Amino acid sequence: MRKLLLAVAAAAVLFVPAASQAQSPIIIKFSHVVANDTPKGKGALKFKELAEKYTDGKVKVEVYPNSSLYKDKEEIEALQLGSVQMLAPSTAKFAPLGVKEFEALDLPWLFKDDNTYASAMKGTLGKYLFQKLATKGITGLAYWDNGFHMVSANRPLIKPTDFQGLKFRISGSKIADQYFRLVGSIPQIIAFSEVYQALQTGVVDGCENTASNYLTQKFYEVQKDITVSYHAHLQYAVIVNSKFWAGLPPDIRTQLEKAMAEATDYTNSIARKENEDALAEIKKSGKTTLHYLSDDDRKAWQAAMAPTYKWAKGRVGQEVLDLISKELDVKTN
C-alpha cells in the first residue's frame, strides 16, 4: 500500500502537463536528515535561495530537514518513486541499491586531508561513482563535504583495544561495520534520527560522526568521551530523480545546475570551519572530554583497521579500488 501511494504521488509530480507547469512553480522537495545549522542543512537552504533566484520564481524548493519528511532508510525509495525530487544522503546509503562501489569512500584513513578529498570527488573518482547511479533512475549532481569522523563513548577510546565489546552505531556502511569489528566492537545500524535516544538509553555505547553533527544533534551531551580521531570521512551525494530532472525545461535545468554549483562551493567552503567551531563549542560546554591521538596511537588504529582494505575487494570490487589506488596513491591490497 505504501509503495502504491508513493507511486501515485510520483505520477502527480512527474507527469504534470506543460501548460500547468507554466502557470505554477515547479516544486522541488529537498529532503535530508540533519539540522538546518549544519553544512548540509545550510547548503540545502543556499540551493533553495539560488534556485528560486536564478529561475525567477519558476522553481520553488521546499527543504525538509531533520527527517521531517523521510527517514534515511526510506528516502531513496521515495526519490525513485518520485515522492521527493532531491536528497543529499551519505554515500554509504547507496549500497542497498546494489551500488556498493560508493562504500569505498568509507575506507579508514583514505583521505589525507580535506583538499585530497575535494580533488578526488571533483575528478575521475567522483564521476565514476555517479555513473553507477544512472541505471537506478538517479542522477548525481554534486558531492557535499561534511568533514572527518570522530568517535565517542562513555569511556576514553585511545587504544584499539578500548573498543572491545562496545556497541557502536553505524549508518549502514559494511566498510564501517568491518573496521569497527576489527577493533572488537559490535556495530549496530540505527537511523540518524534515533541516534541520540539510542546513546542516551544505552541501546548503543558509542558512535562516529563529524563535529558539526555531534553538536547540532547534541550527541556530546550523552557521551562522556570523544576522540578527535578523524579516522574516516563523511560525504554526501546530492541526487535527483532522473525522470524529473530530464523532464525539466532545458533553460530551467541550466539555472538549477548553476545554483547547485554555487551551493556546492558554499557548502564545501564552510564545512571545515563549521566543524572547527563545533569542536570548540563542544569543548566549551564541559559536558564531554575531548581526546587526541598521539602518532603512535594513530599508527595502532591504522594497523588494526588495515585489513578492511583487503576485505573490501569482495564488497566494492577491484575496479573502484584500483581507481582509488591510482587517484589517491593509497595501497588497497
mmCIF file of C-alpha atoms in Angstrom:
data_model
loop_
_atom_site.group_PDB
_atom_site.id
_atom_site.type_symbol
_atom_site.label_atom_id
_atom_site.label_comp_id
_atom_site.label_asym_id
_atom_site.label_seq_id
_atom_site.Cartn_x
_atom_site.Cartn_y
_atom_site.Cartn_z
ATOM 1 C CA MET A 1 0.000 0.000 0.000
ATOM 2 C CA ARG A 2 2.848 2.390 0.886
ATOM 3 C CA LYS A 3 4.512 1.808 -2.496
ATOM 4 C CA LEU A 4 1.190 2.354 -4.261
ATOM 5 C CA LEU A 5 0.674 5.693 -2.510
ATOM 6 C CA LEU A 6 4.221 6.716 -3.339
ATOM 7 C CA ALA A 7 3.683 5.732 -6.967
ATOM 8 C CA VAL A 8 0.527 7.849 -7.157
ATOM 9 C CA ALA A 9 2.490 10.766 -5.754
ATOM 10 C CA ALA A 10 5.183 10.126 -8.344
ATOM 11 C CA ALA A 11 2.671 10.359 -11.165
ATOM 12 C CA ALA A 12 1.477 13.686 -9.827
ATOM 13 C CA VAL A 13 4.998 15.076 -9.781
ATOM 14 C CA LEU A 14 6.465 13.607 -12.937
ATOM 15 C CA PHE A 15 3.619 13.992 -15.384
ATOM 16 C CA VAL A 16 2.310 17.493 -14.775
ATOM 17 C CA PRO A 17 1.200 18.949 -18.131
ATOM 18 C CA ALA A 18 3.472 21.622 -19.569
ATOM 19 C CA ALA A 19 0.672 24.178 -19.548
ATOM 20 C CA SER A 20 0.077 23.860 -15.826
ATOM 21 C CA GLN A 21 3.822 23.924 -15.220
ATOM 22 C CA ALA A 22 3.943 27.284 -16.960
ATOM 23 C CA GLN A 23 1.172 28.622 -14.701
ATOM 24 C CA SER A 24 2.557 27.485 -11.377
ATOM 25 C CA PRO A 25 6.051 26.994 -9.963
ATOM 26 C CA ILE A 26 7.858 23.691 -10.365
ATOM 27 C CA ILE A 27 8.137 22.206 -6.898
ATOM 28 C CA ILE A 28 11.357 20.519 -5.771
ATOM 29 C CA LYS A 29 11.056 18.728 -2.448
ATOM 30 C CA PHE A 30 14.546 18.512 -0.952
ATOM 31 C CA SER A 31 14.615 16.106 1.995
ATOM 32 C CA HIS A 32 17.521 15.454 4.341
ATOM 33 C CA VAL A 33 18.121 14.044 7.821
ATOM 34 C CA VAL A 34 20.305 16.626 9.587
ATOM 35 C CA ALA A 35 19.690 20.015 11.191
ATOM 36 C CA ASN A 36 19.472 23.289 9.277
ATOM 37 C CA ASP A 37 22.551 24.638 11.066
ATOM 38 C CA THR A 38 24.951 22.001 9.702
ATOM 39 C CA PRO A 39 26.974 22.273 6.489
ATOM 40 C CA LYS A 40 24.417 20.128 4.625
ATOM 41 C CA GLY A 41 21.482 21.979 6.143
ATOM 42 C CA LYS A 42 22.936 25.353 5.195
ATOM 43 C CA GLY A 43 23.805 24.021 1.731
ATOM 44 C CA ALA A 44 20.224 22.956 1.100
ATOM 45 C CA LEU A 45 18.944 26.381 2.128
ATOM 46 C CA LYS A 46 21.559 28.076 -0.070
ATOM 47 C CA PHE A 47 20.452 25.957 -3.035
ATOM 48 C CA LYS A 48 16.835 26.944 -2.362
ATOM 49 C CA GLU A 49 17.778 30.630 -2.285
ATOM 50 C CA LEU A 50 19.815 30.485 -5.511
ATOM 51 C CA ALA A 51 17.450 28.177 -7.414
ATOM 52 C CA GLU A 52 14.475 30.418 -6.782
ATOM 53 C CA LYS A 53 16.533 33.497 -7.627
ATOM 54 C CA TYR A 54 18.029 32.207 -10.877
ATOM 55 C CA THR A 55 14.735 30.793 -12.177
ATOM 56 C CA ASP A 56 12.848 33.999 -11.299
ATOM 57 C CA GLY A 57 10.465 32.045 -9.101
ATOM 58 C CA LYS A 58 9.640 29.413 -11.723
ATOM 59 C CA VAL A 59 11.021 26.837 -9.296
ATOM 60 C CA LYS A 60 10.104 26.573 -5.644
ATOM 61 C CA VAL A 61 12.375 24.470 -3.426
ATOM 62 C CA GLU A 62 10.812 23.044 -0.281
ATOM 63 C CA VAL A 63 13.525 21.927 2.191
ATOM 64 C CA TYR A 64 12.601 19.281 4.768
ATOM 65 C CA PRO A 65 15.407 18.897 7.374
ATOM 66 C CA ASN A 66 15.803 16.551 10.353
ATOM 67 C CA SER A 67 13.997 13.559 8.793
ATOM 68 C CA SER A 68 10.757 15.574 8.866
ATOM 69 C CA LEU A 69 9.646 14.083 5.542
ATOM 70 C CA TYR A 70 11.521 10.762 5.309
ATOM 71 C CA LYS A 71 13.994 8.895 7.490
ATOM 72 C CA ASP A 72 17.285 7.888 5.942
ATOM 73 C CA LYS A 73 16.094 4.295 5.419
ATOM 74 C CA GLU A 74 13.085 5.447 3.367
ATOM 75 C CA GLU A 75 14.219 8.453 1.399
ATOM 76 C CA ILE A 76 15.987 6.835 -1.558
ATOM 77 C CA GLU A 77 12.971 4.679 -2.376
ATOM 78 C CA ALA A 78 10.813 7.806 -2.126
ATOM 79 C CA LEU A 79 13.147 9.556 -4.585
ATOM 80 C CA GLN A 80 12.986 6.682 -7.067
ATOM 81 C CA LEU A 81 9.189 6.698 -6.889
ATOM 82 C CA GLY A 82 9.049 10.466 -7.369
ATOM 83 C CA SER A 83 7.549 11.362 -3.976
ATOM 84 C CA VAL A 84 10.556 13.596 -3.343
ATOM 85 C CA GLN A 85 12.778 15.097 -6.014
ATOM 86 C CA MET A 86 16.105 15.786 -4.303
ATOM 87 C CA LEU A 87 18.148 14.254 -1.483
ATOM 88 C CA ALA A 88 21.640 14.521 -0.032
ATOM 89 C CA PRO A 89 22.261 11.142 1.652
ATOM 90 C CA SER A 90 25.591 9.957 2.957
ATOM 91 C CA THR A 91 27.272 7.951 0.215
ATOM 92 C CA ALA A 92 27.034 4.781 2.330
ATOM 93 C CA LYS A 93 23.289 4.757 1.635
ATOM 94 C CA PHE A 94 23.716 3.594 -1.987
ATOM 95 C CA ALA A 95 24.881 0.059 -1.211
ATOM 96 C CA PRO A 96 21.321 -1.275 -0.637
ATOM 97 C CA LEU A 97 20.555 -0.186 -4.227
ATOM 98 C CA GLY A 98 23.288 -2.509 -5.443
ATOM 99 C CA VAL A 99 25.791 0.312 -5.968
ATOM 100 C CA LYS A 100 28.322 -0.916 -3.441
ATOM 101 C CA GLU A 101 31.238 0.937 -5.019
ATOM 102 C CA PHE A 102 30.299 4.073 -3.048
ATOM 103 C CA GLU A 103 31.248 2.312 0.171
ATOM 104 C CA ALA A 104 34.895 2.521 -0.877
ATOM 105 C CA LEU A 105 34.711 6.161 0.248
ATOM 106 C CA ASP A 106 34.179 4.896 3.807
ATOM 107 C CA LEU A 107 37.549 3.129 3.953
ATOM 108 C CA PRO A 108 39.508 4.185 7.054
ATOM 109 C CA TRP A 109 42.372 6.652 6.686
ATOM 110 C CA LEU A 110 41.566 7.037 2.971
ATOM 111 C CA PHE A 111 41.819 10.821 2.540
ATOM 112 C CA LYS A 112 44.904 12.566 3.896
ATOM 113 C CA ASP A 113 43.104 15.893 4.277
ATOM 114 C CA ASP A 114 40.187 17.998 3.048
ATOM 115 C CA ASN A 115 41.944 19.062 -0.128
ATOM 116 C CA THR A 116 42.705 15.459 -1.100
ATOM 117 C CA TYR A 117 39.039 14.581 -0.654
ATOM 118 C CA ALA A 118 37.830 17.582 -2.675
ATOM 119 C CA SER A 119 40.172 16.832 -5.575
ATOM 120 C CA ALA A 120 39.118 13.181 -5.733
ATOM 121 C CA MET A 121 35.386 13.921 -5.775
ATOM 122 C CA LYS A 122 35.681 16.578 -8.480
ATOM 123 C CA GLY A 123 37.810 14.248 -10.588
ATOM 124 C CA THR A 124 37.642 10.777 -12.077
ATOM 125 C CA LEU A 125 36.582 9.005 -8.882
ATOM 126 C CA GLY A 126 33.535 11.192 -8.271
ATOM 127 C CA LYS A 127 32.374 10.954 -11.889
ATOM 128 C CA TYR A 128 32.888 7.186 -11.957
ATOM 129 C CA LEU A 129 30.662 6.733 -8.906
ATOM 130 C CA PHE A 130 27.856 8.953 -10.225
ATOM 131 C CA GLN A 131 27.756 6.933 -13.448
ATOM 132 C CA LYS A 132 26.851 3.895 -11.335
ATOM 133 C CA LEU A 133 23.593 5.564 -10.262
ATOM 134 C CA ALA A 134 22.233 6.122 -13.770
ATOM 135 C CA THR A 135 20.609 2.686 -14.069
ATOM 136 C CA LYS A 136 18.769 3.249 -10.779
ATOM 137 C CA GLY A 137 16.777 6.249 -12.012
ATOM 138 C CA ILE A 138 19.032 8.595 -10.056
ATOM 139 C CA THR A 139 21.184 11.472 -11.315
ATOM 140 C CA GLY A 140 24.109 12.660 -9.223
ATOM 141 C CA LEU A 141 24.524 16.430 -9.101
ATOM 142 C CA ALA A 142 27.246 17.170 -6.539
ATOM 143 C CA TYR A 143 29.257 15.926 -3.582
ATOM 144 C CA TRP A 144 28.985 17.846 -0.345
ATOM 145 C CA ASP A 145 31.714 17.655 2.265
ATOM 146 C CA ASN A 146 30.956 17.165 5.943
ATOM 147 C CA GLY A 147 34.449 16.511 7.194
ATOM 148 C CA PHE A 148 36.108 13.747 9.142
ATOM 149 C CA HIS A 149 34.612 11.379 11.702
ATOM 150 C CA MET A 150 35.289 11.377 15.407
ATOM 151 C CA VAL A 151 34.285 8.554 17.778
ATOM 152 C CA SER A 152 32.634 8.681 21.178
ATOM 153 C CA ALA A 153 31.628 6.510 24.105
ATOM 154 C CA ASN A 154 31.315 6.742 27.871
ATOM 155 C CA ARG A 155 34.961 5.817 28.257
ATOM 156 C CA PRO A 156 38.123 7.078 26.551
ATOM 157 C CA LEU A 157 38.906 5.486 23.178
ATOM 158 C CA ILE A 158 42.659 5.802 22.791
ATOM 159 C CA LYS A 159 43.954 2.305 22.017
ATOM 160 C CA PRO A 160 42.255 -0.070 19.554
ATOM 161 C CA THR A 161 41.587 -2.399 22.497
ATOM 162 C CA ASP A 162 39.433 0.309 24.127
ATOM 163 C CA PHE A 163 36.660 -0.524 21.644
ATOM 164 C CA GLN A 164 36.392 -4.116 22.837
ATOM 165 C CA GLY A 165 32.788 -5.179 23.445
ATOM 166 C CA LEU A 166 31.217 -1.756 22.823
ATOM 167 C CA LYS A 167 28.091 -1.454 20.664
ATOM 168 C CA PHE A 168 28.651 1.223 18.004
ATOM 169 C CA ARG A 169 26.038 2.925 15.889
ATOM 170 C CA ILE A 170 26.847 2.969 12.165
ATOM 171 C CA SER A 171 24.834 4.387 9.285
ATOM 172 C CA GLY A 172 24.782 1.110 7.369
ATOM 173 C CA SER A 173 28.146 1.006 5.627
ATOM 174 C CA LYS A 174 29.591 -2.501 5.514
ATOM 175 C CA ILE A 175 33.041 -0.919 5.425
ATOM 176 C CA ALA A 176 32.398 0.832 8.739
ATOM 177 C CA ASP A 177 30.906 -2.406 10.045
ATOM 178 C CA GLN A 178 34.160 -4.140 9.180
ATOM 179 C CA TYR A 179 36.606 -1.690 10.734
ATOM 180 C CA PHE A 180 34.601 -1.483 13.937
ATOM 181 C CA ARG A 181 34.567 -5.280 14.166
ATOM 182 C CA LEU A 182 38.336 -5.335 13.636
ATOM 183 C CA VAL A 183 38.809 -3.320 16.827
ATOM 184 C CA GLY A 184 36.471 -5.613 18.737
ATOM 185 C CA SER A 185 33.265 -3.584 18.839
ATOM 186 C CA ILE A 186 29.744 -4.576 17.787
ATOM 187 C CA PRO A 187 28.262 -2.387 15.003
ATOM 188 C CA GLN A 188 24.544 -1.547 15.074
ATOM 189 C CA ILE A 189 22.621 0.089 12.205
ATOM 190 C CA ILE A 190 20.355 2.825 13.579
ATOM 191 C CA ALA A 191 18.581 5.655 11.740
ATOM 192 C CA PHE A 192 20.243 9.030 12.237
ATOM 193 C CA SER A 193 17.093 10.497 13.789
ATOM 194 C CA GLU A 194 17.180 7.810 16.501
ATOM 195 C CA VAL A 195 20.862 8.044 17.473
ATOM 196 C CA TYR A 196 20.506 10.496 20.377
ATOM 197 C CA GLN A 197 17.939 8.330 22.141
ATOM 198 C CA ALA A 198 19.958 5.174 21.441
ATOM 199 C CA LEU A 199 23.022 6.758 23.076
ATOM 200 C CA GLN A 200 21.008 8.177 25.959
ATOM 201 C CA THR A 201 19.320 4.877 26.802
ATOM 202 C CA GLY A 202 22.338 2.649 26.220
ATOM 203 C CA VAL A 203 20.957 0.832 23.187
ATOM 204 C CA VAL A 204 24.411 1.602 21.797
ATOM 205 C CA ASP A 205 27.544 2.639 23.673
ATOM 206 C CA GLY A 206 29.019 4.958 21.089
ATOM 207 C CA CYS A 207 29.002 6.295 17.555
ATOM 208 C CA GLU A 208 31.096 8.011 14.904
ATOM 209 C CA ASN A 209 30.233 11.332 13.307
ATOM 210 C CA THR A 210 31.529 14.761 12.445
ATOM 211 C CA ALA A 211 31.896 17.555 14.974
ATOM 212 C CA SER A 212 29.025 19.576 13.488
ATOM 213 C CA ASN A 213 26.654 16.634 13.817
ATOM 214 C CA TYR A 214 27.828 15.894 17.376
ATOM 215 C CA LEU A 215 26.976 19.477 18.280
ATOM 216 C CA THR A 216 23.703 20.057 16.427
ATOM 217 C CA GLN A 217 22.231 16.667 17.339
ATOM 218 C CA LYS A 218 23.501 17.046 20.937
ATOM 219 C CA PHE A 219 25.242 13.659 20.868
ATOM 220 C CA TYR A 220 28.011 15.160 23.005
ATOM 221 C CA GLU A 221 25.534 15.613 25.856
ATOM 222 C CA VAL A 222 25.099 11.845 26.240
ATOM 223 C CA GLN A 223 28.710 10.768 25.612
ATOM 224 C CA LYS A 224 31.353 11.369 28.283
ATOM 225 C CA ASP A 225 34.338 10.983 25.946
ATOM 226 C CA ILE A 226 35.002 11.968 22.310
ATOM 227 C CA THR A 227 38.179 11.062 20.461
ATOM 228 C CA VAL A 228 39.086 13.516 17.698
ATOM 229 C CA SER A 229 40.338 10.633 15.576
ATOM 230 C CA TYR A 230 39.465 11.782 12.042
ATOM 231 C CA HIS A 231 39.735 8.112 11.032
ATOM 232 C CA ALA A 232 37.203 8.257 8.177
ATOM 233 C CA HIS A 233 35.398 10.821 6.083
ATOM 234 C CA LEU A 234 31.698 11.687 5.817
ATOM 235 C CA GLN A 235 30.431 12.960 2.497
ATOM 236 C CA TYR A 236 27.021 13.395 0.946
ATOM 237 C CA ALA A 237 25.866 12.985 -2.636
ATOM 238 C CA VAL A 238 23.231 15.437 -3.816
ATOM 239 C CA ILE A 239 20.945 13.412 -6.059
ATOM 240 C CA VAL A 240 17.775 13.963 -8.052
ATOM 241 C CA ASN A 241 15.109 11.765 -9.631
ATOM 242 C CA SER A 242 16.371 11.253 -13.204
ATOM 243 C CA LYS A 243 12.954 11.336 -14.869
ATOM 244 C CA PHE A 244 12.036 14.550 -13.085
ATOM 245 C CA TRP A 245 15.410 16.127 -13.948
ATOM 246 C CA ALA A 246 15.254 15.131 -17.618
ATOM 247 C CA GLY A 247 11.691 16.439 -17.866
ATOM 248 C CA LEU A 248 12.595 19.972 -16.814
ATOM 249 C CA PRO A 249 12.746 22.697 -19.480
ATOM 250 C CA PRO A 250 16.413 22.979 -20.569
ATOM 251 C CA ASP A 251 16.690 26.626 -19.508
ATOM 252 C CA ILE A 252 15.361 25.812 -16.041
ATOM 253 C CA ARG A 253 17.747 22.889 -15.673
ATOM 254 C CA THR A 254 20.688 25.108 -16.662
ATOM 255 C CA GLN A 255 19.787 27.637 -13.981
ATOM 256 C CA LEU A 256 19.390 24.880 -11.386
ATOM 257 C CA GLU A 257 22.804 23.460 -12.315
ATOM 258 C CA LYS A 258 24.276 26.930 -11.779
ATOM 259 C CA ALA A 259 22.526 27.178 -8.397
ATOM 260 C CA MET A 260 23.777 23.720 -7.385
ATOM 261 C CA ALA A 261 27.371 24.512 -8.413
ATOM 262 C CA GLU A 262 27.374 27.661 -6.297
ATOM 263 C CA ALA A 263 25.608 25.972 -3.364
ATOM 264 C CA THR A 264 28.202 23.193 -3.505
ATOM 265 C CA ASP A 265 31.121 25.623 -3.399
ATOM 266 C CA TYR A 266 29.449 27.380 -0.477
ATOM 267 C CA THR A 267 28.759 24.157 1.448
ATOM 268 C CA ASN A 268 32.228 22.746 0.969
ATOM 269 C CA SER A 269 33.851 26.051 1.893
ATOM 270 C CA ILE A 270 32.041 26.242 5.243
ATOM 271 C CA ALA A 271 32.304 22.557 6.223
ATOM 272 C CA ARG A 272 35.793 22.794 7.707
ATOM 273 C CA LYS A 273 35.072 25.947 9.728
ATOM 274 C CA GLU A 274 31.700 24.600 10.895
ATOM 275 C CA ASN A 275 33.424 21.533 12.303
ATOM 276 C CA GLU A 276 36.182 23.584 13.924
ATOM 277 C CA ASP A 277 33.613 25.878 15.525
ATOM 278 C CA ALA A 278 31.508 22.906 16.643
ATOM 279 C CA LEU A 279 34.518 21.251 18.250
ATOM 280 C CA ALA A 280 35.298 24.469 20.144
ATOM 281 C CA GLU A 281 31.671 24.705 21.277
ATOM 282 C CA ILE A 282 31.669 21.094 22.487
ATOM 283 C CA LYS A 283 34.885 21.712 24.425
ATOM 284 C CA LYS A 284 33.452 24.887 25.927
ATOM 285 C CA SER A 285 30.345 23.037 27.144
ATOM 286 C CA GLY A 286 32.383 20.909 29.537
ATOM 287 C CA LYS A 287 29.918 18.051 29.098
ATOM 288 C CA THR A 288 32.390 15.711 27.439
ATOM 289 C CA THR A 289 36.142 15.185 27.455
ATOM 290 C CA LEU A 290 37.983 15.522 24.147
ATOM 291 C CA HIS A 291 40.875 13.146 23.486
ATOM 292 C CA TYR A 292 43.531 13.364 20.768
ATOM 293 C CA LEU A 293 45.601 10.527 19.331
ATOM 294 C CA SER A 294 49.378 10.533 19.545
ATOM 295 C CA ASP A 295 51.313 9.467 16.449
ATOM 296 C CA ASP A 296 51.811 6.025 17.971
ATOM 297 C CA ASP A 297 48.123 5.699 18.825
ATOM 298 C CA ARG A 298 47.150 6.687 15.277
ATOM 299 C CA LYS A 299 49.527 4.111 13.815
ATOM 300 C CA ALA A 300 47.997 1.473 16.088
ATOM 301 C CA TRP A 301 44.490 2.361 14.836
ATOM 302 C CA GLN A 302 45.689 2.269 11.229
ATOM 303 C CA ALA A 303 47.290 -1.141 11.716
ATOM 304 C CA ALA A 304 44.206 -2.548 13.431
ATOM 305 C CA MET A 305 41.856 -1.311 10.677
ATOM 306 C CA ALA A 306 44.159 -2.044 7.709
ATOM 307 C CA PRO A 307 42.617 -5.487 6.931
ATOM 308 C CA THR A 308 39.451 -3.585 5.906
ATOM 309 C CA TYR A 309 41.116 -2.837 2.556
ATOM 310 C CA LYS A 310 41.687 -6.491 1.710
ATOM 311 C CA TRP A 311 38.168 -7.384 2.855
ATOM 312 C CA ALA A 312 36.697 -4.539 0.767
ATOM 313 C CA LYS A 313 37.737 -6.164 -2.510
ATOM 314 C CA GLY A 314 34.900 -8.657 -2.202
ATOM 315 C CA ARG A 315 32.455 -5.923 -1.227
ATOM 316 C CA VAL A 316 33.127 -2.965 -3.531
ATOM 317 C CA GLY A 317 35.091 -4.676 -6.326
ATOM 318 C CA GLN A 318 38.631 -4.385 -7.616
ATOM 319 C CA GLU A 319 37.769 -1.731 -10.226
ATOM 320 C CA VAL A 320 36.985 1.061 -7.783
ATOM 321 C CA LEU A 321 39.881 0.047 -5.523
ATOM 322 C CA ASP A 322 42.274 0.289 -8.465
ATOM 323 C CA LEU A 323 40.893 3.733 -9.264
ATOM 324 C CA ILE A 324 41.345 4.825 -5.645
ATOM 325 C CA SER A 325 44.875 3.455 -5.592
ATOM 326 C CA LYS A 326 45.718 5.462 -8.700
ATOM 327 C CA GLU A 327 43.925 8.679 -7.759
ATOM 328 C CA LEU A 328 44.885 8.833 -4.090
ATOM 329 C CA ASP A 329 48.172 6.930 -4.078
ATOM 330 C CA VAL A 330 46.783 4.590 -1.404
ATOM 331 C CA LYS A 331 47.658 0.912 -1.094
ATOM 332 C CA THR A 332 44.430 -1.062 -1.398
ATOM 333 C CA ASN A 333 45.868 -4.576 -1.397
#
